[in-house]
PDB file of C-alpha atoms and ligand atoms in Angstrom:
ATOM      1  CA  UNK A 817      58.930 133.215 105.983  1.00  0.00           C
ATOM      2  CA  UNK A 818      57.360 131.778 109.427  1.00  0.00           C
ATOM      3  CA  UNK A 819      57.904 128.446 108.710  1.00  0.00           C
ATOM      4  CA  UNK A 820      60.879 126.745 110.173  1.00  0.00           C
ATOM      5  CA  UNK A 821      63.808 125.610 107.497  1.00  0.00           C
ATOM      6  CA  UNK A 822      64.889 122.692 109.539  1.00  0.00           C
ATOM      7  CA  UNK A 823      68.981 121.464 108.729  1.00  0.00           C
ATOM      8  CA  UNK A 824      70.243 118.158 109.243  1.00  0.00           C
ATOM      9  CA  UNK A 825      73.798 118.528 110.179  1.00  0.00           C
ATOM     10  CA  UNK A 826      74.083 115.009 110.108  1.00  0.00           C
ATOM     11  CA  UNK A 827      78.005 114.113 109.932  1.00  0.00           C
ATOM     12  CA  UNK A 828      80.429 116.681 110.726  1.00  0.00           C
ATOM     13  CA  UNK A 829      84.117 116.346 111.525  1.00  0.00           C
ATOM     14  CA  UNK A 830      84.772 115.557 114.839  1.00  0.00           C
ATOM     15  CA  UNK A 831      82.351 113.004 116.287  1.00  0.00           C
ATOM     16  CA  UNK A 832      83.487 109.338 115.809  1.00  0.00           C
ATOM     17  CA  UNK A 833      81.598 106.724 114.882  1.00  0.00           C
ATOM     18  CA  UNK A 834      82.624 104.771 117.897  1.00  0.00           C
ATOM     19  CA  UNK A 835      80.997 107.295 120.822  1.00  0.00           C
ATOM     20  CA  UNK A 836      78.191 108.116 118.067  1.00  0.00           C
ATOM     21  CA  UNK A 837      77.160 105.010 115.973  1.00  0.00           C
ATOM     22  CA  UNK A 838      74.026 106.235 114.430  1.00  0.00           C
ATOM     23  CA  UNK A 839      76.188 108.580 112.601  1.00  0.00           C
ATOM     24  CA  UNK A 840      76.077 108.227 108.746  1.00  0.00           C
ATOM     25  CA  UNK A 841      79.741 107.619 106.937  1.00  0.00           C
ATOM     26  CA  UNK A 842      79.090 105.297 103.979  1.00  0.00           C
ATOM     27  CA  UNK A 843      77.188 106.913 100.204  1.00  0.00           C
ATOM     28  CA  UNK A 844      73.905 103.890 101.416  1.00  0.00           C
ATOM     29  CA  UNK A 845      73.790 104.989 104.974  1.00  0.00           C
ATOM     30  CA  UNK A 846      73.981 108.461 104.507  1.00  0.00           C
ATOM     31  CA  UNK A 847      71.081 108.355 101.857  1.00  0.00           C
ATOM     32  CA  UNK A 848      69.147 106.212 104.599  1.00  0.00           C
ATOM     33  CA  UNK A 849      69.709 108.577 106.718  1.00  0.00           C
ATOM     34  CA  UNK A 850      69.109 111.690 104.604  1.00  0.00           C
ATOM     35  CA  UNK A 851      65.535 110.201 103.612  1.00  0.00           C
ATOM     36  CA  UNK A 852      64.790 109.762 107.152  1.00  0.00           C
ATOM     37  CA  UNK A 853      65.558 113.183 107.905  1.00  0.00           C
ATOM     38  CA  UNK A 854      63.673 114.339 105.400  1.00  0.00           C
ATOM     39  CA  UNK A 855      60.683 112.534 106.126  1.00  0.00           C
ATOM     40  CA  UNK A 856      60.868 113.808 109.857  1.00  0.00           C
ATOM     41  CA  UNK A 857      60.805 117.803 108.752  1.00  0.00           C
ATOM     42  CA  UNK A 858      64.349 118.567 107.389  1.00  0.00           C
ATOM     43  CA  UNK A 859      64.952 120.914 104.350  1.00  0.00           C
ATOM     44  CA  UNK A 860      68.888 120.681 104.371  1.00  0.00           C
ATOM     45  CA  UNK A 861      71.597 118.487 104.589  1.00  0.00           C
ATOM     46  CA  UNK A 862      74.763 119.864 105.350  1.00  0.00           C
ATOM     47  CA  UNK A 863      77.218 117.714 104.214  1.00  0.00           C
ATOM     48  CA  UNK A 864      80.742 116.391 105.373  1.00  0.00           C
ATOM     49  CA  UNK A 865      81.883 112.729 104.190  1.00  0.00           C
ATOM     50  CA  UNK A 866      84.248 110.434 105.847  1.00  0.00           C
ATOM     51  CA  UNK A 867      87.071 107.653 104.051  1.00  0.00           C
ATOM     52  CA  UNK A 868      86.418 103.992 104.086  1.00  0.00           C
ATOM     53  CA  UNK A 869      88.091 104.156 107.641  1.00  0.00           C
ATOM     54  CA  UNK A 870      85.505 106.251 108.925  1.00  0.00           C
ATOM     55  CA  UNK A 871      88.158 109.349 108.867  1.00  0.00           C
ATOM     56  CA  UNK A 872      86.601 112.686 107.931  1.00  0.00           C
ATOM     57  CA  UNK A 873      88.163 113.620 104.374  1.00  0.00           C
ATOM     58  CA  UNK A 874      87.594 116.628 101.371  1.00  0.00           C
ATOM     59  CA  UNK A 875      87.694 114.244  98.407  1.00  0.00           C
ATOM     60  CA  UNK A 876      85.571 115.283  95.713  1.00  0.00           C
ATOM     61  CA  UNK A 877      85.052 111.613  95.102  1.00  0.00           C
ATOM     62  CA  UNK A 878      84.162 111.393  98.033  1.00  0.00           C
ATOM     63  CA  UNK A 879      81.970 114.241  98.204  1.00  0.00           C
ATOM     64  CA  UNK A 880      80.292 112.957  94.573  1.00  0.00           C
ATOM     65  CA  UNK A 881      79.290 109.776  95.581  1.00  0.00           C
ATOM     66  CA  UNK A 882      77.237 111.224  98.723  1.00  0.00           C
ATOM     67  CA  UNK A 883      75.927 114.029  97.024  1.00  0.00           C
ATOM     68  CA  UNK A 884      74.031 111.333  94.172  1.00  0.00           C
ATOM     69  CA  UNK A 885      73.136 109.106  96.650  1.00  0.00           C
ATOM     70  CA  UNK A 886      70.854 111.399  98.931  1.00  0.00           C
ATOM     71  CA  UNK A 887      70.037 113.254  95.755  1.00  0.00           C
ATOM     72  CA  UNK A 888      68.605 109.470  94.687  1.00  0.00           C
ATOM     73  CA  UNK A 889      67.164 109.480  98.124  1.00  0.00           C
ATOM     74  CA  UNK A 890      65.675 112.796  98.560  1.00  0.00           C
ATOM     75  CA  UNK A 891      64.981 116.155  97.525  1.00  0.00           C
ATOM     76  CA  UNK A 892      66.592 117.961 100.207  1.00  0.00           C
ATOM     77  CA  UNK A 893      69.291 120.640  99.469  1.00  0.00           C
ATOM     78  CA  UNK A 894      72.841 119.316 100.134  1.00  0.00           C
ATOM     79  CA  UNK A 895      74.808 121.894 101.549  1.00  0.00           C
ATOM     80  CA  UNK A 896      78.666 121.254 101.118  1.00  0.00           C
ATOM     81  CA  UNK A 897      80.965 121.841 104.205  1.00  0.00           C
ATOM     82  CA  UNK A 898      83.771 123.679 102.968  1.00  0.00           C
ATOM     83  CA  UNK A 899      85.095 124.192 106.926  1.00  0.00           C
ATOM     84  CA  UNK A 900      85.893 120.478 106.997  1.00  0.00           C
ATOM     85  CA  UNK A 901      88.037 119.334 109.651  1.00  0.00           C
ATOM     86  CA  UNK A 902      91.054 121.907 111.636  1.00  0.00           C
ATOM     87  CA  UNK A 903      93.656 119.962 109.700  1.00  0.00           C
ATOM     88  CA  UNK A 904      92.224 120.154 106.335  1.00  0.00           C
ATOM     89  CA  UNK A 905      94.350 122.241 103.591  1.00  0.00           C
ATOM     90  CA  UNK A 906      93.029 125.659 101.750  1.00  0.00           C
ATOM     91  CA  UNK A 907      92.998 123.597  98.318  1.00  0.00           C
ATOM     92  CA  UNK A 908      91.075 120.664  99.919  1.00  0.00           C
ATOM     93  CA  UNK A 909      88.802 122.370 101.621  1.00  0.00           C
ATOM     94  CA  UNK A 910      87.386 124.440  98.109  1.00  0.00           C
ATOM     95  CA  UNK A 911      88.289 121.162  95.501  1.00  0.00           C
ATOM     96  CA  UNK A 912      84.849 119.545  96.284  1.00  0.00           C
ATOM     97  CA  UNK A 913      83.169 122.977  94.692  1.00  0.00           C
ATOM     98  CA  UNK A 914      83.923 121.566  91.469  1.00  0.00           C
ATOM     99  CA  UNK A 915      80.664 119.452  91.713  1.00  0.00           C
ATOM    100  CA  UNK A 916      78.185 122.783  92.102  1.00  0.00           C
ATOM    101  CA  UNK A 917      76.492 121.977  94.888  1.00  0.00           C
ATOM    102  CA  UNK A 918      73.115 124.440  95.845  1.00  0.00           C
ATOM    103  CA  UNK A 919      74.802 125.549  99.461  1.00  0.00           C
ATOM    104  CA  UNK A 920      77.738 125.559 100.775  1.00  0.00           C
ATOM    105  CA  UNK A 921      79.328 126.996 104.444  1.00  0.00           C
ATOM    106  CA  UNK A 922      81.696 130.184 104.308  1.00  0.00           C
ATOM    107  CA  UNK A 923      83.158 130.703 107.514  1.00  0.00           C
ATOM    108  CA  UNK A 924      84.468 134.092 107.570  1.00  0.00           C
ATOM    109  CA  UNK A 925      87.220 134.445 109.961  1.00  0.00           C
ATOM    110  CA  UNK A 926      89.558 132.249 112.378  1.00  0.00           C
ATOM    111  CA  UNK A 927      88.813 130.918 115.953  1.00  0.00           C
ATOM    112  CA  UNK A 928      89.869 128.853 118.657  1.00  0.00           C
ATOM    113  CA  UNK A 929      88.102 125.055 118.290  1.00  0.00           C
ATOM    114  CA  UNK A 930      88.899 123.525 121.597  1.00  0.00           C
ATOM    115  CA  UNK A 931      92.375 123.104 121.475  1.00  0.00           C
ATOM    116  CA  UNK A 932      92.486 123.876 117.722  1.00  0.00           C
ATOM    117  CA  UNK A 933      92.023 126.500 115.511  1.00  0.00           C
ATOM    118  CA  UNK A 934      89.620 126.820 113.142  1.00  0.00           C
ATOM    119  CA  UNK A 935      91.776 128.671 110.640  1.00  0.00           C
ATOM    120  CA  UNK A 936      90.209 131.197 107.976  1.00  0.00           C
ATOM    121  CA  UNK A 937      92.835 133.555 106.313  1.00  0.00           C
ATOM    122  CA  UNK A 938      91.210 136.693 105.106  1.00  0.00           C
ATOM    123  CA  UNK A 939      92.671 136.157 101.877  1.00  0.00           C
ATOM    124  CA  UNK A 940      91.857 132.447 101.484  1.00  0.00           C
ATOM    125  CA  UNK A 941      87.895 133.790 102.766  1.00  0.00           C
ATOM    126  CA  UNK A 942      88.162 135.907  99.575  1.00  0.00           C
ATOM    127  CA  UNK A 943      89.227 132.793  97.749  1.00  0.00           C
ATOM    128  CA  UNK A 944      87.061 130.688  98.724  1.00  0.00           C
ATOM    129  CA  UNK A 945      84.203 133.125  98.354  1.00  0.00           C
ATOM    130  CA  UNK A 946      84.983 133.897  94.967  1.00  0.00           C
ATOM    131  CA  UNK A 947      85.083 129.637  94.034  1.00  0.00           C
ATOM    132  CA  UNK A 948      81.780 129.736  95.679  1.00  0.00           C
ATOM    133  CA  UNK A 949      79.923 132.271  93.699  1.00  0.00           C
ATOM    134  CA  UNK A 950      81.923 131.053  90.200  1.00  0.00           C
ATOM    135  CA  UNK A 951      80.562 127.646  91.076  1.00  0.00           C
ATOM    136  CA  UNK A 952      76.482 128.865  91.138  1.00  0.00           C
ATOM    137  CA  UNK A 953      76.112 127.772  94.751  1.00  0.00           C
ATOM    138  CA  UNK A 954      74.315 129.807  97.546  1.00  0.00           C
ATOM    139  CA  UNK A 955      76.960 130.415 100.821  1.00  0.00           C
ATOM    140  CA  UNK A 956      75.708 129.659 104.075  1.00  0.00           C
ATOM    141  CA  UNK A 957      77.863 131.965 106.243  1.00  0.00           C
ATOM    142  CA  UNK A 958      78.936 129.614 109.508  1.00  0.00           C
ATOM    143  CA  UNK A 959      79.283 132.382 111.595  1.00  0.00           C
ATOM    144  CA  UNK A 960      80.958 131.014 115.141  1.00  0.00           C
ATOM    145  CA  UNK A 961      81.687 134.519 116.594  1.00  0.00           C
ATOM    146  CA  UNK A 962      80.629 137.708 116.300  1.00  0.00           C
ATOM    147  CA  UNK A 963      83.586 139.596 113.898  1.00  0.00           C
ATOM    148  CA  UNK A 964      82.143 136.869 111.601  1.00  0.00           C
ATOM    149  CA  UNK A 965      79.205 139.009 111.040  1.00  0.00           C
ATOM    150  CA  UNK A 966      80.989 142.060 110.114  1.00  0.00           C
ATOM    151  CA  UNK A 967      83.488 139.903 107.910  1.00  0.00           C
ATOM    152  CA  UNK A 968      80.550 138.798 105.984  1.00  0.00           C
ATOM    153  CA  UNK A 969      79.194 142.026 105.761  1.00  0.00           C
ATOM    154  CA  UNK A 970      81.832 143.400 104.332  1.00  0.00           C
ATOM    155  CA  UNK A 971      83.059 140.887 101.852  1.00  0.00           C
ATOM    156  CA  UNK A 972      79.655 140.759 100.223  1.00  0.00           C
ATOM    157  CA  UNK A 973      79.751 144.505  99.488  1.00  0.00           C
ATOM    158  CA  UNK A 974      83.663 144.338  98.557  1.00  0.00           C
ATOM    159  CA  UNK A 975      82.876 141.484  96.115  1.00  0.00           C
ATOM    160  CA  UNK A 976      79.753 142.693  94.851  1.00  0.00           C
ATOM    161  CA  UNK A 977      77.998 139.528  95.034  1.00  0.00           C
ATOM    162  CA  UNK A 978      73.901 139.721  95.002  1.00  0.00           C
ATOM    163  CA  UNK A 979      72.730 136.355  96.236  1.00  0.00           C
ATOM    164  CA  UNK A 980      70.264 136.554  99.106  1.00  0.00           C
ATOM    165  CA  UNK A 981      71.914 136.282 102.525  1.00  0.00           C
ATOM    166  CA  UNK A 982      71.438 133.290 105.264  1.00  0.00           C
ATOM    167  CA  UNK A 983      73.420 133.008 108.332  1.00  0.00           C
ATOM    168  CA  UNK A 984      73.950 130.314 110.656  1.00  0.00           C
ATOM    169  CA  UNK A 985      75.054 130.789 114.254  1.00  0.00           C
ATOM    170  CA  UNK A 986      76.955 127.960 115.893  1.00  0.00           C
ATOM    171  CA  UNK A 987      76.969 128.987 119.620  1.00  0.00           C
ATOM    172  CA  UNK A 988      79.312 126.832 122.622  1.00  0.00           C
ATOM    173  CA  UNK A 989      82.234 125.540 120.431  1.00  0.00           C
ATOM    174  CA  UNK A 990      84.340 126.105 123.053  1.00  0.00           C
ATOM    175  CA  UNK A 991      87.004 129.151 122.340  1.00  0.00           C
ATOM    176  CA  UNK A 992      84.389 130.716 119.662  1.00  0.00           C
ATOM    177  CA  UNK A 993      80.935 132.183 121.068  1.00  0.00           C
ATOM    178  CA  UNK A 994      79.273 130.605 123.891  1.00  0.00           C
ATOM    179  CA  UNK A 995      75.346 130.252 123.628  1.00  0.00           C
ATOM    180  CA  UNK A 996      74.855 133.223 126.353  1.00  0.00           C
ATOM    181  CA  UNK A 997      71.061 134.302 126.765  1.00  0.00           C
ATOM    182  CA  UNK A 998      71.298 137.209 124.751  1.00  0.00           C
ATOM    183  CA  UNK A 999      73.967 135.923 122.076  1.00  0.00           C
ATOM    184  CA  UNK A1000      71.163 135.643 119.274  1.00  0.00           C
ATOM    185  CA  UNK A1001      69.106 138.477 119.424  1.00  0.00           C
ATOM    186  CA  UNK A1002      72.315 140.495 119.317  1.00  0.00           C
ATOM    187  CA  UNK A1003      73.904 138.281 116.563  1.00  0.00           C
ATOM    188  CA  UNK A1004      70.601 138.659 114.492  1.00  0.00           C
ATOM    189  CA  UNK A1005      70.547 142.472 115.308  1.00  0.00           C
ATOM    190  CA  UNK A1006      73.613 142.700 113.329  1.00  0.00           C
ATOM    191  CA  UNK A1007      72.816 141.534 109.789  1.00  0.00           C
ATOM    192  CA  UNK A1008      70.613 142.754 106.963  1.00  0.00           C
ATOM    193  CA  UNK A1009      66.728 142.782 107.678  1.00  0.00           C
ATOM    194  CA  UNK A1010      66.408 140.848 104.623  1.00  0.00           C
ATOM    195  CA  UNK A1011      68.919 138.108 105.396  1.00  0.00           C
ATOM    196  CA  UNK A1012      67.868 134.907 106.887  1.00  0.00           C
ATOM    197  CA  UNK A1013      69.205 132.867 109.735  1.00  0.00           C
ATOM    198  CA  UNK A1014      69.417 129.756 111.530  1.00  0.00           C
ATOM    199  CA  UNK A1015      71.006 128.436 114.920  1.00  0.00           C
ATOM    200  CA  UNK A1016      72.620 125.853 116.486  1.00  0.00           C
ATOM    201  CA  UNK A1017      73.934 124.954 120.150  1.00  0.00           C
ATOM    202  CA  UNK A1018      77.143 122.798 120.260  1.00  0.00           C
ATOM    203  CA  UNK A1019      76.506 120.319 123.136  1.00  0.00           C
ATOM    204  CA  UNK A1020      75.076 121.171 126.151  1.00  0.00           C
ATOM    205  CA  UNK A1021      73.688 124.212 125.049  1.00  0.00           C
ATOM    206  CA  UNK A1022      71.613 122.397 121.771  1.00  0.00           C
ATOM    207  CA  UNK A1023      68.069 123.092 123.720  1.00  0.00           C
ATOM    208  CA  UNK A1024      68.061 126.525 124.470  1.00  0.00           C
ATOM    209  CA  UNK A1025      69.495 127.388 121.377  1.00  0.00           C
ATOM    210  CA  UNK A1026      66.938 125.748 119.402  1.00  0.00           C
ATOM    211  CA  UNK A1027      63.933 127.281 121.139  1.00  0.00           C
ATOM    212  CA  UNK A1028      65.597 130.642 121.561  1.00  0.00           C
ATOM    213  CA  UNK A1029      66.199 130.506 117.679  1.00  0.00           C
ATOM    214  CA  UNK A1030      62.546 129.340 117.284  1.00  0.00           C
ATOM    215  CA  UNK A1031      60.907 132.080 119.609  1.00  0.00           C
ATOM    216  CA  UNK A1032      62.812 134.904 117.750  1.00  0.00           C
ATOM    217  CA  UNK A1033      61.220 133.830 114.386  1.00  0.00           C
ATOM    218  CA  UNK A1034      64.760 131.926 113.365  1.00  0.00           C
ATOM    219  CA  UNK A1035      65.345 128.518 111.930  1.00  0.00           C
ATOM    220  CA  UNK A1036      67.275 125.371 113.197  1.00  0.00           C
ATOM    221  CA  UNK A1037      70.048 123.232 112.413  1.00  0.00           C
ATOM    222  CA  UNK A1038      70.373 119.779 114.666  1.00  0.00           C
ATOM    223  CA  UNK A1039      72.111 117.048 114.367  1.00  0.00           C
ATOM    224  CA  UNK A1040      75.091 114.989 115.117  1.00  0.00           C
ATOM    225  CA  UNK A1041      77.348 117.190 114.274  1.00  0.00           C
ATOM    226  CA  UNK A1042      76.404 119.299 116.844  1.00  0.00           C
ATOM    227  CA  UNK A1043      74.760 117.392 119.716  1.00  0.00           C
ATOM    228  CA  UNK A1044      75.702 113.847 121.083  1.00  0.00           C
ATOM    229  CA  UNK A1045      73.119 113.642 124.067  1.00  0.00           C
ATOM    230  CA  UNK A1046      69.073 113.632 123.546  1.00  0.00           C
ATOM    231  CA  UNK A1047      68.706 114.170 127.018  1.00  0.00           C
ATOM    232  CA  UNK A1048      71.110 113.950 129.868  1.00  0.00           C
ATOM    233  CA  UNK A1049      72.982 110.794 129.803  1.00  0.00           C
ATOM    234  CA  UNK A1050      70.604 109.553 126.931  1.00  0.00           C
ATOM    235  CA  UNK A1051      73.090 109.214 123.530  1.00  0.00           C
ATOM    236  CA  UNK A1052      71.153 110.464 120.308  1.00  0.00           C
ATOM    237  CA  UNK A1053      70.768 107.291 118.295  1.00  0.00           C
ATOM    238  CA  UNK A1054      69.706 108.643 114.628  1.00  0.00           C
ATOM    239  CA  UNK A1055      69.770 112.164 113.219  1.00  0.00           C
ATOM    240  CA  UNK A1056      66.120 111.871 112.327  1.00  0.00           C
ATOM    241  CA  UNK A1057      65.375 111.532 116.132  1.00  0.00           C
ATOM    242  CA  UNK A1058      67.080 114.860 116.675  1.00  0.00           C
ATOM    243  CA  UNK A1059      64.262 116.330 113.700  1.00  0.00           C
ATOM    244  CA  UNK A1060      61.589 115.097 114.776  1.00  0.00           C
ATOM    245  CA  UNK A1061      62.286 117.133 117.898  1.00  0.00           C
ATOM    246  CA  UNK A1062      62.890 120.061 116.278  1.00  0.00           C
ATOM    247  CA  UNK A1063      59.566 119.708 114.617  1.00  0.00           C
ATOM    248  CA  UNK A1064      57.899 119.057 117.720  1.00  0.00           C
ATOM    249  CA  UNK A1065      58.967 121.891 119.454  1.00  0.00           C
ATOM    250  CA  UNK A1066      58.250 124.497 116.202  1.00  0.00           C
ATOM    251  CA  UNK A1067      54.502 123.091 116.294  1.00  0.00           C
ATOM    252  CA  UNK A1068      54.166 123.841 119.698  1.00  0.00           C
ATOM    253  CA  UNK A1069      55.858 127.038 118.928  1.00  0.00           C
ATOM    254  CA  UNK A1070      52.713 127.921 116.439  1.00  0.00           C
ATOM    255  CA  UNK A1071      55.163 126.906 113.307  1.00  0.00           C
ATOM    256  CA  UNK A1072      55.224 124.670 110.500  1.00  0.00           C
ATOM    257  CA  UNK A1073      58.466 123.033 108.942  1.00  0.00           C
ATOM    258  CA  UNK A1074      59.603 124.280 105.230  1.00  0.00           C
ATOM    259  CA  UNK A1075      60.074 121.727 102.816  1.00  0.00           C
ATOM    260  CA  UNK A1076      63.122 121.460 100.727  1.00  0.00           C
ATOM    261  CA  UNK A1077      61.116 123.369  98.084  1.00  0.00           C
ATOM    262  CA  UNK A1078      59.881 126.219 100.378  1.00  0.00           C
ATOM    263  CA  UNK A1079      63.287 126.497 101.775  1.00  0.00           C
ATOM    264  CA  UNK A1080      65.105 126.872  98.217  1.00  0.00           C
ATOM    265  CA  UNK A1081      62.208 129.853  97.580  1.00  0.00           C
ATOM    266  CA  UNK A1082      63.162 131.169 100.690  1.00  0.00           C
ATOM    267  CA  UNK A1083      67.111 131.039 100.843  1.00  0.00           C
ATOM    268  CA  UNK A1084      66.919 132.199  96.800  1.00  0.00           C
ATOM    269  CA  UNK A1085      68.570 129.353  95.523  1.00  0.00           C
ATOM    270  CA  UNK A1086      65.617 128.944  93.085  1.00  0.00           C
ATOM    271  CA  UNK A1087      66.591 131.444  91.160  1.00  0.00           C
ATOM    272  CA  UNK A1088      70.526 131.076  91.556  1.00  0.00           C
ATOM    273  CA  UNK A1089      71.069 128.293  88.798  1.00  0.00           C
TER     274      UNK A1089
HETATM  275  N1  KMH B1520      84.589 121.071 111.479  1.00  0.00           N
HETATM  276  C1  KMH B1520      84.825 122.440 111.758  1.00  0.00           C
HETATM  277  C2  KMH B1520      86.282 122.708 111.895  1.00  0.00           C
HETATM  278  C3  KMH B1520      81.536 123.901 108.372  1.00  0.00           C
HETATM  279  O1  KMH B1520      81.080 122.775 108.201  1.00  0.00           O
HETATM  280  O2  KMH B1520      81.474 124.766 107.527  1.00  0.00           O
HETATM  281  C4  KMH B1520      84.264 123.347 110.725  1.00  0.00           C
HETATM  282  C5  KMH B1520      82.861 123.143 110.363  1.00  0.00           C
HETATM  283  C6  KMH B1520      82.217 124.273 109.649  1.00  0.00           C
HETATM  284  O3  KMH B1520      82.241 122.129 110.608  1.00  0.00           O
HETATM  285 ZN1   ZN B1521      79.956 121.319 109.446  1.00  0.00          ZN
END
């Protein structure tokens, strides 16, 4: 598929509301939001929620009252985050599967997260693997190093699954995989010739990422999640703005942006419910 399956990863974990106020928290502003995004190119919305304080949190309430509101809003596929935040429990982090969403992340191994750790058991990646595929929903694997890959690899054939694979490389967390020049091409070199991927840089490193992923025939995730700064010393003030730049730079790269439609056809999740 040449055109470019654009996510919004719109909330995340870690950024704060008070260095990042255009970021969505409440079930009205992240519809708002989702809508705008989707009117500016994006196909998917990955997904994390926050409490009435603004803290990140896995409650399926939580979880259900976002997931109706931007599917009020919008059409776009709402990819759950099942990495949540370093802190969040094993149970947690897999109780919001109960609500069957299309996508959802699968991280498949452990890394370093600044001063955390981004902490994947093998056995609870089996676990959580397993709730996935009961549940009907397509995994995203959120691969943030390289042994990801193989972990991925592997589990698929060990657990027989058959859904069609997409991968998503988050380069420049620092303590995981930094966005070197040559870290996609070797990361896509890896999997399946019949798997799909996108990328994304973590900061500084957001640019080259995105038109590196775009020039080897990838697809993008932005967002503010990911990125903080438009430009140097400019603050991002909407996720939308950060999609609409995407979709800039994919026309001038010769490509069009998938709708949420073209993007389920293309990531199989037509066919997975
Ligand atoms: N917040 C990170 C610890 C995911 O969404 O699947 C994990 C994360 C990955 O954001
Ligand atoms: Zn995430």
């Amino acid at each position: 598929m040449d055109k470019v399956i654009i996510t919004a990863a719109a909330v995340g974990a870690e950024a704060d509301k008070r260095d990042r106020p255009g970021l969505p928290t409440t079930p009205d502003e992240l519809a708002r939001d989702a809508r705008r995004c989707r009117d500016a190119g994006a196909a998917i919305y990955h997904l994390h929620v926050r409490d009435a304080k603004g803290a990140p949190t896995m409650s399926v309430d939580a979880f259900s009252a976002a997931k109706s509101a931007i599917e009020e809003a919008t059409d776009l596929i709402v990819q759950f985050t099942t990495g949540g935040a370093v802190s969040d429990s094993e149970d947690d982090r897999i109780a919001p599967l109960a609500l069957r969403p299309e996508m959802a992340t699968l991280t498949t191994g452990s890394v370093n997260f600044g001063d955390d750790v981004f902490l994947n058991r093998a056995p609870f990646v089996e676990r959580l693997y397993r709730k996935i595929l009961d549940a009907g929903t397509v995994p995203e694997y959120e691969i943030f190093d390289s042994g990801m890959v193989a972990a991925a690899l592997r589990l698929y054939e060990s657990l027989g699954a058959s859904h069609h694979r997409h991968f998503d490389f988050v380069l420049g967390v620092p303590g995981a995989m930094p966005a070197w020049d040559d870290a996609l091409s070797y990361l896509v070199s890896k999997i399946p010739h019949d798997a799909t991927w996108s990328a994304t840089g973590i900061g500084r490193a957001h640019l080259d990422v995105t038109r590196t992923a775009l020039d080897l025939g990838g697809n993008v995730r932005t967002g503010l999640e990911d990125v903080a700064f438009y430009d140097a010393g400019v603050p991002v003030t909407e996720n939308a703005q950060l999609i609409e730049r995407v979709a800039r730079m994919a026309a001038e790269a010769g490509r069009e942006t998938a709708s949420p439609q073209e993007a389920r056809d293309g990531l199989g999740l037509s066919s997975s419910t």
